[in-house]
Every structure is written in C-alpha cells, then in structure tokens.
PDB file of C-alpha atoms in Angstrom:
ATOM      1  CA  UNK A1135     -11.378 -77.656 -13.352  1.00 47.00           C
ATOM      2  CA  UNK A1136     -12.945 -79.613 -15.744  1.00 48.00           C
ATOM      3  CA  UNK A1137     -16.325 -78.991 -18.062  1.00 48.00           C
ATOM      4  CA  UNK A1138     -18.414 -80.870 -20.211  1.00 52.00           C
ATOM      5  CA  UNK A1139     -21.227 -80.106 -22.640  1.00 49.00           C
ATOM      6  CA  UNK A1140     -24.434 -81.171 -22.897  1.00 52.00           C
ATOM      7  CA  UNK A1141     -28.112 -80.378 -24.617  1.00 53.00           C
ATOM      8  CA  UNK A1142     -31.006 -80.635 -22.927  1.00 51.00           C
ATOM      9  CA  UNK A1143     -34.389 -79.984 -24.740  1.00 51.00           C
ATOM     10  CA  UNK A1144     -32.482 -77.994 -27.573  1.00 53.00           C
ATOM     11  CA  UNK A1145     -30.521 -75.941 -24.991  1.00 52.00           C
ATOM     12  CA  UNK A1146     -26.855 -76.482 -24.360  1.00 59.00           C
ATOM     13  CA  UNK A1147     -25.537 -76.667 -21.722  1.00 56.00           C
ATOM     14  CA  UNK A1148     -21.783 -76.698 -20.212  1.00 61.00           C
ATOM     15  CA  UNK A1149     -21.585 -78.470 -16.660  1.00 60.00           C
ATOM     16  CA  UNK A1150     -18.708 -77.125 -14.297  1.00 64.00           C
ATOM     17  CA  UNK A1151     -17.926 -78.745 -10.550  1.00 61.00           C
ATOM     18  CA  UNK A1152     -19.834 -75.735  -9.419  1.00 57.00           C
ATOM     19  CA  UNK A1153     -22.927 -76.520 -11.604  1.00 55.00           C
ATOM     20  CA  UNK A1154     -24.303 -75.742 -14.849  1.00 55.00           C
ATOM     21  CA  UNK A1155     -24.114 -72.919 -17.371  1.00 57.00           C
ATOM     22  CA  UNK A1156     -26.949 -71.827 -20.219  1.00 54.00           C
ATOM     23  CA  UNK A1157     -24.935 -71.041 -23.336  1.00 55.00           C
ATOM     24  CA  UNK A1158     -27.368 -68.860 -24.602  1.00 51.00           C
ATOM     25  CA  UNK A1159     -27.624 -69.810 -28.951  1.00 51.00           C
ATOM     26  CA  UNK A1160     -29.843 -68.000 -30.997  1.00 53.00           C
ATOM     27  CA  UNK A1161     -31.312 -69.854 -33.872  1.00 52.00           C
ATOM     28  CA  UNK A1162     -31.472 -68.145 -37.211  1.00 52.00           C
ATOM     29  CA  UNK A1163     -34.885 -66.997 -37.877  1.00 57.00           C
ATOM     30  CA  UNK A1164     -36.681 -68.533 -40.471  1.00 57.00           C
ATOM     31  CA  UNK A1165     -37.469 -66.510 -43.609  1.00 56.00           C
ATOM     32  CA  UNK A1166     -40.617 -66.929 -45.064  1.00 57.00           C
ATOM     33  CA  UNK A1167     -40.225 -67.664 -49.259  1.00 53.00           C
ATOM     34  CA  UNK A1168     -41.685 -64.091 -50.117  1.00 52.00           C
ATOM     35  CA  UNK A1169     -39.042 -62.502 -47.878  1.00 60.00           C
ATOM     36  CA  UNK A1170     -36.506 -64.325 -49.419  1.00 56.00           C
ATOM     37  CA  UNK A1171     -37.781 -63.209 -52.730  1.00 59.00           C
ATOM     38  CA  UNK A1172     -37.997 -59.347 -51.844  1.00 64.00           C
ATOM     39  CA  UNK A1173     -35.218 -59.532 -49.928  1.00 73.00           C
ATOM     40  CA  UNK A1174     -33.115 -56.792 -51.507  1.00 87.00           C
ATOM     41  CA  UNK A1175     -34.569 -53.038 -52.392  1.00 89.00           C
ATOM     42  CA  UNK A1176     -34.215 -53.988 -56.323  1.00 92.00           C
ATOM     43  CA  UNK A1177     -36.054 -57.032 -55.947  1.00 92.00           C
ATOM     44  CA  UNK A1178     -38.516 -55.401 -54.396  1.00 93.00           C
ATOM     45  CA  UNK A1179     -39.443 -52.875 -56.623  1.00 96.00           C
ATOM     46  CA  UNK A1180     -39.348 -55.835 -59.507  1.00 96.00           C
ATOM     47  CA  UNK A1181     -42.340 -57.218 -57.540  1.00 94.00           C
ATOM     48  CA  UNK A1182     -44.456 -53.949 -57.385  1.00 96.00           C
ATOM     49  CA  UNK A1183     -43.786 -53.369 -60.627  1.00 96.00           C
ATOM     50  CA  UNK A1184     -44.891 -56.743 -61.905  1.00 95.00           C
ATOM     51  CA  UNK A1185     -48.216 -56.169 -59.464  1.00 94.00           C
ATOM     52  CA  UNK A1186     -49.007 -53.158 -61.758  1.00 94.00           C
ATOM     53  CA  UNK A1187     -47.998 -54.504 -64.617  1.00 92.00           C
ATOM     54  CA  UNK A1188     -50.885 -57.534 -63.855  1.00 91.00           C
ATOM     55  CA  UNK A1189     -53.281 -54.848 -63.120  1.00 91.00           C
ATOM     56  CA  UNK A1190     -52.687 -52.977 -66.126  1.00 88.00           C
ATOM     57  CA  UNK A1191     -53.107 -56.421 -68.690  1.00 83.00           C
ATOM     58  CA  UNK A1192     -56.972 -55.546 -67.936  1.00 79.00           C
ATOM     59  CA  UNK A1193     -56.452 -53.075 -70.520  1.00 68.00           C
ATOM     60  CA  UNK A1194     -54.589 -55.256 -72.631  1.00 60.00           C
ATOM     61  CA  UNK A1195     -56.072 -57.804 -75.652  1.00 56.00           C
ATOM     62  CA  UNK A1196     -54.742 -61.147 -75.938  1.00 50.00           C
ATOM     63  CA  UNK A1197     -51.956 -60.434 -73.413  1.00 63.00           C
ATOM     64  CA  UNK A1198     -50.163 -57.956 -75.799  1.00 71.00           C
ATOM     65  CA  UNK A1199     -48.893 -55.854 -73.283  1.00 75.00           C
ATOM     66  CA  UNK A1200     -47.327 -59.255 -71.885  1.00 84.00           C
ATOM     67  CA  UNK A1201     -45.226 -59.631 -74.781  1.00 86.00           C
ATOM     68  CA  UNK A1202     -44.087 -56.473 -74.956  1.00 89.00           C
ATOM     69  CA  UNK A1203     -42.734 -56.289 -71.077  1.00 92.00           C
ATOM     70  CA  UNK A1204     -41.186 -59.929 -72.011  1.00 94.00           C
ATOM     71  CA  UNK A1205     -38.878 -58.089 -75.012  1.00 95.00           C
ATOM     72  CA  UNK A1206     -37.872 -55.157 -72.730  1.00 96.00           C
ATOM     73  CA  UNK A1207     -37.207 -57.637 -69.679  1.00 97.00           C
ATOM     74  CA  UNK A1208     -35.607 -59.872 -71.938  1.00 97.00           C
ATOM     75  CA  UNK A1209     -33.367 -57.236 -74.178  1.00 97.00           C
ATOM     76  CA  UNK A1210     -32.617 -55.531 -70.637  1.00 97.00           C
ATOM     77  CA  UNK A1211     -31.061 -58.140 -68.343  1.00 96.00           C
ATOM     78  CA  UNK A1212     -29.024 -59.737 -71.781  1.00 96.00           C
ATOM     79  CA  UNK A1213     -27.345 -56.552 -72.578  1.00 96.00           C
ATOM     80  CA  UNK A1214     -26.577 -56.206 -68.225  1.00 94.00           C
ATOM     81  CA  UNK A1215     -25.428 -59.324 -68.633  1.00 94.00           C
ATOM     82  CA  UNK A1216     -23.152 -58.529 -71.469  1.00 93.00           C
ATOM     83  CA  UNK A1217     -21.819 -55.944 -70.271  1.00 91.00           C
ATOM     84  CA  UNK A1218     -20.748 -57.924 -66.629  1.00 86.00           C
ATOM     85  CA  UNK A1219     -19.373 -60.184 -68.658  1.00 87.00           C
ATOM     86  CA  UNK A1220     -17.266 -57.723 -70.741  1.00 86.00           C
ATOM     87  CA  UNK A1221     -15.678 -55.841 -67.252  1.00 81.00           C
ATOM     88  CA  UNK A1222     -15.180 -59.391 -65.668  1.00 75.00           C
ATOM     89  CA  UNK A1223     -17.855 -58.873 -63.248  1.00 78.00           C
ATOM     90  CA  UNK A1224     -19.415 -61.635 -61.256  1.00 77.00           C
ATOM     91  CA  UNK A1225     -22.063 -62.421 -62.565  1.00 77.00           C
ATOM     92  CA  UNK A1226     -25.536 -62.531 -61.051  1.00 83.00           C
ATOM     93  CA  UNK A1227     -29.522 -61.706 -61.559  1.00 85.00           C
ATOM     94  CA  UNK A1228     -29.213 -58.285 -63.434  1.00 91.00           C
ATOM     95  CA  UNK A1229     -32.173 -56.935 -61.190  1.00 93.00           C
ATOM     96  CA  UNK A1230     -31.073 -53.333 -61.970  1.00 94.00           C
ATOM     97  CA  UNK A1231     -31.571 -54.248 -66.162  1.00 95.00           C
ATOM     98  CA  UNK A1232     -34.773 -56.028 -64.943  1.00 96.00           C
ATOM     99  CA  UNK A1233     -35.980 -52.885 -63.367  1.00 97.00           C
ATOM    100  CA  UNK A1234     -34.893 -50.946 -66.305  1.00 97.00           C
ATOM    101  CA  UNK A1235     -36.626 -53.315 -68.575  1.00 97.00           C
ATOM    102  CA  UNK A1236     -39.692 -53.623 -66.693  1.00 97.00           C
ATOM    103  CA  UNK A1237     -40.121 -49.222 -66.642  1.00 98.00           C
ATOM    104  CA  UNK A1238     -39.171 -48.772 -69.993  1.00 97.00           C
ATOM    105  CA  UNK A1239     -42.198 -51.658 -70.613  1.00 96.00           C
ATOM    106  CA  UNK A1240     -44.851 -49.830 -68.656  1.00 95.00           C
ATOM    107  CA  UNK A1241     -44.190 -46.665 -70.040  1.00 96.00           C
ATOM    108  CA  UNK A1242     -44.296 -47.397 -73.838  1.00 95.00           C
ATOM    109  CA  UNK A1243     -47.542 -48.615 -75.823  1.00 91.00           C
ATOM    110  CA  UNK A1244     -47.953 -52.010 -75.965  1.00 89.00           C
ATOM    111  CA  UNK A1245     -48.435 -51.163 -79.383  1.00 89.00           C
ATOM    112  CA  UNK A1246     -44.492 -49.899 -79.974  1.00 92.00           C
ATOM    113  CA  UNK A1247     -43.100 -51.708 -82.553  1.00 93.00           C
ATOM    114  CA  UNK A1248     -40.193 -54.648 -81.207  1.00 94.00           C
ATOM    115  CA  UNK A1249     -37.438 -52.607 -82.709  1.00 95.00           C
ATOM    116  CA  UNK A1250     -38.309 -49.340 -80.875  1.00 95.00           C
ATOM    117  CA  UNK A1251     -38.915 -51.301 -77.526  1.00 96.00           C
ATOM    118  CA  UNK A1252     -35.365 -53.066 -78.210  1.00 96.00           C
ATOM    119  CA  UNK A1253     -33.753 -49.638 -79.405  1.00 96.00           C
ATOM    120  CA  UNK A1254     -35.279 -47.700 -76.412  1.00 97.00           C
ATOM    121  CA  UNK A1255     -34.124 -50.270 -73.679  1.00 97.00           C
ATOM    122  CA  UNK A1256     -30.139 -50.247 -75.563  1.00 97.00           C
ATOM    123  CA  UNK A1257     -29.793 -46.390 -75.006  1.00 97.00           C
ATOM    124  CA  UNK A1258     -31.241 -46.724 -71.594  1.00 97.00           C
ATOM    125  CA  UNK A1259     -28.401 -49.805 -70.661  1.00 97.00           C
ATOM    126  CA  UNK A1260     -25.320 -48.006 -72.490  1.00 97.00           C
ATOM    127  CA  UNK A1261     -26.190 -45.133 -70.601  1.00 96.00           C
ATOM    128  CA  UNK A1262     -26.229 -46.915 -67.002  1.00 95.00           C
ATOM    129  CA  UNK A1263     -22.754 -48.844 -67.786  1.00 94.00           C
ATOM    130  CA  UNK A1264     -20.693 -45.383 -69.820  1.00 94.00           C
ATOM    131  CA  UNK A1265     -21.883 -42.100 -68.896  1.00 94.00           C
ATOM    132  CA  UNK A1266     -20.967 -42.454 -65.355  1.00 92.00           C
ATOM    133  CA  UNK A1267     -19.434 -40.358 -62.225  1.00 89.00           C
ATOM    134  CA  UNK A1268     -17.717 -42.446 -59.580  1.00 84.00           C
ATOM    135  CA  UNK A1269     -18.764 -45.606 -60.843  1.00 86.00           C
ATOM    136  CA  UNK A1270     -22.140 -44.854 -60.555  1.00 90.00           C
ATOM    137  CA  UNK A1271     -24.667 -43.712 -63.740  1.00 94.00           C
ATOM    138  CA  UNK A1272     -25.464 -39.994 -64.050  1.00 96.00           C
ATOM    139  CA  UNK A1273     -28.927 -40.510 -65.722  1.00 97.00           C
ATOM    140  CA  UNK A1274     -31.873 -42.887 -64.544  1.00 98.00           C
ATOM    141  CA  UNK A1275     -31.283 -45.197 -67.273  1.00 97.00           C
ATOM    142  CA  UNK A1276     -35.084 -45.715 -67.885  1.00 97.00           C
ATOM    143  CA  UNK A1277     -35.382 -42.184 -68.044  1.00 97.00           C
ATOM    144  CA  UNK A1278     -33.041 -41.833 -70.782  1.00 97.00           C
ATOM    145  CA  UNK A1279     -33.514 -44.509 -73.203  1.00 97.00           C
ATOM    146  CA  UNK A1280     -37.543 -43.011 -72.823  1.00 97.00           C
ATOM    147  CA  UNK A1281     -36.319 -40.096 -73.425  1.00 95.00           C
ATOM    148  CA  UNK A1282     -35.157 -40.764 -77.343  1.00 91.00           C
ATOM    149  CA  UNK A1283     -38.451 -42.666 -78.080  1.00 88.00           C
ATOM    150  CA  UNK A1284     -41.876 -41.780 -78.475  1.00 81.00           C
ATOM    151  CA  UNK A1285     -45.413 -44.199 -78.081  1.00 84.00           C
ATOM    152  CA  UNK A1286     -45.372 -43.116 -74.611  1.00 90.00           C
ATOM    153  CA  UNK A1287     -48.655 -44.284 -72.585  1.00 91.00           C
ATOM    154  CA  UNK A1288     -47.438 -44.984 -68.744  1.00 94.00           C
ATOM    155  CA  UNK A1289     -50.348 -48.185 -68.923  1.00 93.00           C
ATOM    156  CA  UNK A1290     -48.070 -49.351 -66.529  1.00 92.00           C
ATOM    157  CA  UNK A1291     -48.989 -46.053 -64.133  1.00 94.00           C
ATOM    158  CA  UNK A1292     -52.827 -47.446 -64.419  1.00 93.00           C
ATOM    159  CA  UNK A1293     -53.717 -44.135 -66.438  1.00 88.00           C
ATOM    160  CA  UNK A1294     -55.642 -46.696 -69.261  1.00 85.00           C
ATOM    161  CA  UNK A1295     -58.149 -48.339 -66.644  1.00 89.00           C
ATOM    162  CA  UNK A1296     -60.941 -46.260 -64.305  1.00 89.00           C
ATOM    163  CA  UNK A1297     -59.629 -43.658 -61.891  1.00 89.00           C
ATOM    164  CA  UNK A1298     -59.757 -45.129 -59.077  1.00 92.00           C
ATOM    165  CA  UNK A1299     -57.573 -47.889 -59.773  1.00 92.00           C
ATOM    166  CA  UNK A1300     -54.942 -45.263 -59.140  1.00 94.00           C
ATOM    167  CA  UNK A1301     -54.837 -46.217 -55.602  1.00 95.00           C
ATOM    168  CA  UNK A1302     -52.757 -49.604 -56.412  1.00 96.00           C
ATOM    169  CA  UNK A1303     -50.430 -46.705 -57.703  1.00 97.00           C
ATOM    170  CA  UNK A1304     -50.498 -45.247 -54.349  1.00 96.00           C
ATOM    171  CA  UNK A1305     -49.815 -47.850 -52.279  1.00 96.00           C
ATOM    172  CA  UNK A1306     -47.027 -50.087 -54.565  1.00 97.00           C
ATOM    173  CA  UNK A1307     -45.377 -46.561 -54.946  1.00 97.00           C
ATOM    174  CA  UNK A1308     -45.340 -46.136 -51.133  1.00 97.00           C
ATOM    175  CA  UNK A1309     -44.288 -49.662 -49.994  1.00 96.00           C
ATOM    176  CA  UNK A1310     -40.899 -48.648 -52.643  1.00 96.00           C
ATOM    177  CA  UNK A1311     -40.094 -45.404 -51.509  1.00 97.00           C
ATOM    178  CA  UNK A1312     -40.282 -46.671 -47.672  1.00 95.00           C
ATOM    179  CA  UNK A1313     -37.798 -49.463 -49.397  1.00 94.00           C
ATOM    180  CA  UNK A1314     -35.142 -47.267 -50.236  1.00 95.00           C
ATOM    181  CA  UNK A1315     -36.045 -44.061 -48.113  1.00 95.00           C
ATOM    182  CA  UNK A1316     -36.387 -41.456 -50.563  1.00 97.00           C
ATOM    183  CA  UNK A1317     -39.723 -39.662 -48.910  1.00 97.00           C
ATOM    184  CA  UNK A1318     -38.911 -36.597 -48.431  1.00 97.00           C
ATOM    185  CA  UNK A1319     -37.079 -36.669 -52.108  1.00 97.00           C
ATOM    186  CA  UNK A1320     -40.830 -38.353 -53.888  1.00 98.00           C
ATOM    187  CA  UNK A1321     -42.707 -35.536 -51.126  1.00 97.00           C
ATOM    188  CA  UNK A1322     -40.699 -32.533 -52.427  1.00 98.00           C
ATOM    189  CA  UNK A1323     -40.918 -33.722 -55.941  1.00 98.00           C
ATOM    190  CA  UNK A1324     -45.030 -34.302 -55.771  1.00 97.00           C
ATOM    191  CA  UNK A1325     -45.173 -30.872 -53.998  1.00 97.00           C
ATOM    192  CA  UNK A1326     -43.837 -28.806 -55.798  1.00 97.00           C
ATOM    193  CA  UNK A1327     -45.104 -30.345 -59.032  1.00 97.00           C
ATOM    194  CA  UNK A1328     -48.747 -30.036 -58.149  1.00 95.00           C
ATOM    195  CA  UNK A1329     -48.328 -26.690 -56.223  1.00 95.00           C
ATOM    196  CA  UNK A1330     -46.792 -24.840 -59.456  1.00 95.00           C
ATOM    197  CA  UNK A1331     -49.947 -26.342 -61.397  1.00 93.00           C
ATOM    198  CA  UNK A1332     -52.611 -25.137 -58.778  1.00 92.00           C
ATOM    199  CA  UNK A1333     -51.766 -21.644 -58.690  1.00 92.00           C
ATOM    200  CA  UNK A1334     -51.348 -21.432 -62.406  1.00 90.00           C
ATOM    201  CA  UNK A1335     -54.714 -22.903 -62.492  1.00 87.00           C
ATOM    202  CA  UNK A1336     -56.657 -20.384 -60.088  1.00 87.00           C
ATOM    203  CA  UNK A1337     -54.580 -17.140 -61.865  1.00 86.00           C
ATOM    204  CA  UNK A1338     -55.555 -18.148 -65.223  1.00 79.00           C
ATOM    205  CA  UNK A1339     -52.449 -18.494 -66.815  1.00 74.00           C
ATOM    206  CA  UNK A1340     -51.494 -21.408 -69.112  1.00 69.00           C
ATOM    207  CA  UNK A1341     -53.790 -24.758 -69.595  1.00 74.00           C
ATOM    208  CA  UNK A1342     -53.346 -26.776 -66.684  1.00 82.00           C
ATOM    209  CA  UNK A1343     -56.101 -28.667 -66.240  1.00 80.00           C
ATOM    210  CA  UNK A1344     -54.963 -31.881 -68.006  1.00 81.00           C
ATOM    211  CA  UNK A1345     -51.879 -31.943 -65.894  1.00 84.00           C
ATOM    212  CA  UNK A1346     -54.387 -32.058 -62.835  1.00 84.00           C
ATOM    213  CA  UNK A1347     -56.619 -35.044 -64.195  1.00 85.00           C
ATOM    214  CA  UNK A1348     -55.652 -38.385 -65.243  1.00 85.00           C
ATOM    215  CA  UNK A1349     -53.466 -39.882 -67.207  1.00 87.00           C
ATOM    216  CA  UNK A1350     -51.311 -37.414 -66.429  1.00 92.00           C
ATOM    217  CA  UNK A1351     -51.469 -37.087 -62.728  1.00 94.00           C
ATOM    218  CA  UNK A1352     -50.774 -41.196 -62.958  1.00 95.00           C
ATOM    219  CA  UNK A1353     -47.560 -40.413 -64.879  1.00 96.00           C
ATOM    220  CA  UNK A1354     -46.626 -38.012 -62.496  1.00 97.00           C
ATOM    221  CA  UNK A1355     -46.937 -40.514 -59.822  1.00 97.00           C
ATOM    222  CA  UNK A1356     -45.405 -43.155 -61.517  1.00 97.00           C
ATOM    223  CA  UNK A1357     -42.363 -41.451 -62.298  1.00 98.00           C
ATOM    224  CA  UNK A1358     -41.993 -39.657 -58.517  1.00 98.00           C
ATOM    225  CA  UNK A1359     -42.427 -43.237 -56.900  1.00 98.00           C
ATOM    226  CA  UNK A1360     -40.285 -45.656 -59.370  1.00 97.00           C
ATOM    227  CA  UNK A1361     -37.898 -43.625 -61.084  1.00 98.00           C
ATOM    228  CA  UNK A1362     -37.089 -40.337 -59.174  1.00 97.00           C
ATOM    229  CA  UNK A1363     -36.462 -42.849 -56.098  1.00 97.00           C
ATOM    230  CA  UNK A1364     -33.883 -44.873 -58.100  1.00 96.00           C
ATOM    231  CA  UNK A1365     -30.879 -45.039 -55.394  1.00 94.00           C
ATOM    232  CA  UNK A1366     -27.671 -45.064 -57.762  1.00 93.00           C
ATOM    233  CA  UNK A1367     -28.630 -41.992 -59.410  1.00 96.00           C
ATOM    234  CA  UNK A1368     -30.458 -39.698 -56.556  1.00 96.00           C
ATOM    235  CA  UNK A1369     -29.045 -38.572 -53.420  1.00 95.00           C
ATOM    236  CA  UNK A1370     -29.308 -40.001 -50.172  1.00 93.00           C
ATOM    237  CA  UNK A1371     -28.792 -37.601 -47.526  1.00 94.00           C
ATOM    238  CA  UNK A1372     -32.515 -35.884 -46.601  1.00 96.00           C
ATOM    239  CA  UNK A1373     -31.442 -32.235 -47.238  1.00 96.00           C
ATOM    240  CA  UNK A1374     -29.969 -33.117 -50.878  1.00 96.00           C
ATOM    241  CA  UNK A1375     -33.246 -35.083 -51.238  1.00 97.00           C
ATOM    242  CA  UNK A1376     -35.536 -32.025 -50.712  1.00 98.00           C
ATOM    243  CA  UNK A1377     -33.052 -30.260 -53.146  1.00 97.00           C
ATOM    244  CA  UNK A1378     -33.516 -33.206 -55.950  1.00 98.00           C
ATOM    245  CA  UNK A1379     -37.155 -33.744 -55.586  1.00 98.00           C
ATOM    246  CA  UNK A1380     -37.810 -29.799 -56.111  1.00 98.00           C
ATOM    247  CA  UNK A1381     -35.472 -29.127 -58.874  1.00 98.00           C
ATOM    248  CA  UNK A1382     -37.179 -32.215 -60.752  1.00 98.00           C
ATOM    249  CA  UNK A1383     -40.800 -31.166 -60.157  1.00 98.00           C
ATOM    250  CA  UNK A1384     -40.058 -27.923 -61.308  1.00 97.00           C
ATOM    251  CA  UNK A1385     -38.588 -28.071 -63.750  1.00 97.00           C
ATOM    252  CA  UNK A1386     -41.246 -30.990 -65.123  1.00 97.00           C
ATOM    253  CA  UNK A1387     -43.641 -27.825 -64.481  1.00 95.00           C
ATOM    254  CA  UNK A1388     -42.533 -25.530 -65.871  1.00 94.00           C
ATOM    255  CA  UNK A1389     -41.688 -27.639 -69.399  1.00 94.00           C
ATOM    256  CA  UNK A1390     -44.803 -28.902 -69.739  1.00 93.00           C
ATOM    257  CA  UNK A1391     -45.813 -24.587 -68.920  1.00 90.00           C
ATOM    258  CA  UNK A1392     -43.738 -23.655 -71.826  1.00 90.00           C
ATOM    259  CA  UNK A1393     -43.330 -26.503 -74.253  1.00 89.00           C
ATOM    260  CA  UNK A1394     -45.865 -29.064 -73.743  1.00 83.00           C
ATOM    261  CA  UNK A1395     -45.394 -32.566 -75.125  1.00 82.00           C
ATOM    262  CA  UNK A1396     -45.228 -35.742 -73.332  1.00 85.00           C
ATOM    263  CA  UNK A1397     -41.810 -35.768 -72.339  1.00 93.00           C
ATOM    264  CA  UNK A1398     -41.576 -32.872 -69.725  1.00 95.00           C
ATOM    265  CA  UNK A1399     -41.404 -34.985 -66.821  1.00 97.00           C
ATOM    266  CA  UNK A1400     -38.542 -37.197 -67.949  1.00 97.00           C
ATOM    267  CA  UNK A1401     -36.702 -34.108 -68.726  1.00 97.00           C
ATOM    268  CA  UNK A1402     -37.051 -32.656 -65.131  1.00 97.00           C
ATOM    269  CA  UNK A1403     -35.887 -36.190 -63.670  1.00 98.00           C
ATOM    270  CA  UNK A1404     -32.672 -36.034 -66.314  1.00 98.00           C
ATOM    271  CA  UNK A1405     -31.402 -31.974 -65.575  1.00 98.00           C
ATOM    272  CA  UNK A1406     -32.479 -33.230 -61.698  1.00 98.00           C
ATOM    273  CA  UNK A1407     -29.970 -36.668 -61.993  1.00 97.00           C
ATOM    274  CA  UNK A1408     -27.454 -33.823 -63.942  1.00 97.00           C
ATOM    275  CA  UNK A1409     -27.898 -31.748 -61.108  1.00 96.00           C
ATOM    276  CA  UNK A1410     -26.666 -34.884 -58.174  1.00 95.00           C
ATOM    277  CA  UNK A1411     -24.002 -35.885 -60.416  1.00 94.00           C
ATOM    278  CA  UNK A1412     -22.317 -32.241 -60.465  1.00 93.00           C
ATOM    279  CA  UNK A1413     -22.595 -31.521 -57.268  1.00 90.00           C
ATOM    280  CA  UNK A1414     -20.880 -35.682 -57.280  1.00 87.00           C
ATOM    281  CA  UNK A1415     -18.136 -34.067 -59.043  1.00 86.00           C
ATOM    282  CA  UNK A1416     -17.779 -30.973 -57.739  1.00 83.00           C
ATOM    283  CA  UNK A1417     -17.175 -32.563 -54.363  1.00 74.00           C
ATOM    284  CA  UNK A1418     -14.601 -35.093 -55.730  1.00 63.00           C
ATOM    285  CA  UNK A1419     -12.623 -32.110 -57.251  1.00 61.00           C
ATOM    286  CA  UNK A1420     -12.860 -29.908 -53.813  1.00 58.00           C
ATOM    287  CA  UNK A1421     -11.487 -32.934 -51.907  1.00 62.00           C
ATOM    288  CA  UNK A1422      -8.762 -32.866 -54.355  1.00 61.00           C
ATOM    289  CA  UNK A1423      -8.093 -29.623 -54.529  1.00 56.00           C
ATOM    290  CA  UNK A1424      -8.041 -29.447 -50.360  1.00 55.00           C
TER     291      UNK A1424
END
C-alpha cells in the first residue's frame, strides 16, 4: 500500500488506495502582544503595579515620585542581577528584583532621600538570595528591607489622592491574587484584620478609628493584595493559606493595638513568612527523621 500527502486549502491531507485521510493539525494560537507581555504571574503583577504607580504620579510634582521608583527599579534588578551572576545562574529579566524594586518604591516617600531608597532595596535583595529555607527566601523581601527604613507613605496604595480612587486598588489587587491563587490566603488576612478592629471599635477599647479610614485601610490593602500573595514566600495549599492569612492579620492587629507606629503590618507579614518557613523546616526534618 502506498500513500501520499497533500494540502488542500491549508488542510493536509494523506491519500491511501482506499481514499483520503484528514490529518487533523492544530495551529498555534496567536498571542496577542499584551499576553505575551503578562505572560508569567511576575510579569503580571509588574504591570499592575506600574498602573498604580501612574495613578499615584497625580500626587506627585514634576514627576518626583518617577525618579524615585526609577532608583529602586534600577538598584533592584542590578543587585538580582549580581547576584545570578555570582551563583552562575542563567541569566534573565530579574522580574522578582523588579517587583521588589517597584514595592519598596510605592511604599516609601517620594521624598526619601537616594541613599535610604538604595539602602532599603539592598537589605530587601540580600535577604531574598541568603536567609533562605529550601532554596526559597523566608521573608518577603520587600517586606524586610521596609522594615529597617522609615518615610513610609504607601502613595503607591492610592492613600495620597481622594478616596475613592481606592477602587483601582481593588481591582489591580484582585486581577493579582486570581494570578497566583492566593484568595482565600488575601480573604483570611483582610478578615481577620478588619474584624479584630470592628469589635474593638464598638467595645470601646483602644483607638481604632484611623485603622478603619484611609490611608491606612489603603495600606492594609496594598500589602494583603501585593505582598502577602508573594508565591516563594507564602504557602500554596488552601488550608495553610487560611492559616497564613490569619496569623498575619492578627498579628498586624494586634501591634498596631499595643504598639502603634507605622510598621505593624509589615511585622505581621514577617512573623507570618517565619511562621511558613518553620513549618518548611519542620517538615524537611520529619521526612528525615521518618
């Protein structure tokens, strides 16, 4: 028996003595520019970030809050670079250092001086590539590096311009946590954050209402939608989610409760990310062990 092949009108065909067979071949679909450019989860998130940080230059004379997101960008995805280079990695877009940069950025006053910027976004990178658990950082790098600064406004969270801008928040924040799946971790987190507020509020006890107002309520949402969902160092699996989400809101809670300040909600994210990476090692060592 012999066959041949032919195409007819961009199908091919393979003709047998008994008559002809459709090979069935399914052209690769073609992907628009913007999917190719949010094609990954990191990417992404760079390009909701980047829509609030447009919104947010309303607030901003002569573009200074431009400049400032261009050192932490800048500073960010050099030092991820450096350090690729140093293990030998191969080396590609640091989108992780971009996102790092671009938080960082959005969280600091445009007004921080360049060295405190630079300083702030070199604790958060050292602290992605060396304190680690299974290859993977223990602390949201962001989180940390903010952590050691001060100058903290969250323009980036829309908490500078009217109220009801906080929306844009809202919706960038959802289309990234349906991204990388992390509802029930950002629901759990927002739940138990504003619950703990609300009935302190209605028994009296402790000053609550500027947690319950903007700009803190934006900073609250800020953090649960870009930072708390970071992948590498929050869990995946739904019940350990739950278990994150409400250990970090709580805790953010209950410091701001006790201590006050401006950093209580970074604080709750870090013992949170402590929290996943223990129960990361404790698992290794059981395995071990068994």
């Amino acid at each position: 028996m012999t066959t041949r092949s032919e195409r007819r009108s961009g199908v091919k065909y393979i003709s047998t003595p008994k008559g002809y067979i459709i090979v069935d071949e399914n052209k690769p679909k073609e992907i628009s520019p913007w999917a190719q450019l949010v094609k990954t989860p990191k990417r992404y998130v760079i390009a909701m970030l980047l829509l609030l940080t447009l919104l947010g230059e309303f607030n901003s004379s002569a573009f200074q809050g431009l400049g400032h997101l261009l050192l932490a960008v800048c500073s960010a995805a050099a030092l991820d670079l450096g350090f690729s280079f140093a293990y030998k990695k191969k080396i590609q877009l640091p989108d992780g250092g971009i996102i790092t940069g671009l938080i960082i950025a959005l969280v600091l006053s445009t007004s921080t001086p360049a060295w405190v910027t630079f300083c702030t976004v070199a604790v958060a990178i050292l602290s992605k590539h060396l304190v680690k658990v299974k290859k993977k950082p223990i602390f949201n790098p962001a989180a940390f590096g903010l952590l050691f600064s001060s100058g903290q406004s969250w323009w980036g969270s829309l908490s500078l311009l009217p109220v009801w801008l906080i929306v844009f928040v809202f919706v960038t924040g959802y289309l990234v946590t349906s991204k990388v799946n992390k509802f029930p971790q950002v629901f759990a987190f927002l739940g138990v954050y504003f619950a703990i507020f609300t009935i302190m509020s209605l028994i009296g006890v402790g000053d609550v209402a500027d947690a319950l107002r903007a700009p803190f309520v934006n900073s609250a949402l800020f953090l649960a939608f870009f930072m708390v969902t970071d992948p590498p160092t929050s869990p995946a699996k739904y019940k350990d989610q739950i278990k994150f989400g409400l250990l970090a809101g709580a805790i953010s809670a209950v410091d701001y409760l006790v201590f006050g300040g401006l950093a209580y909600l970074l604080i709750g994210l870090l013992l949170a990310n402590a929290w996943k990476a223990w129960k990361t090692a404790n698992k290794k060592v059981m395995k071990k062990a068994a």
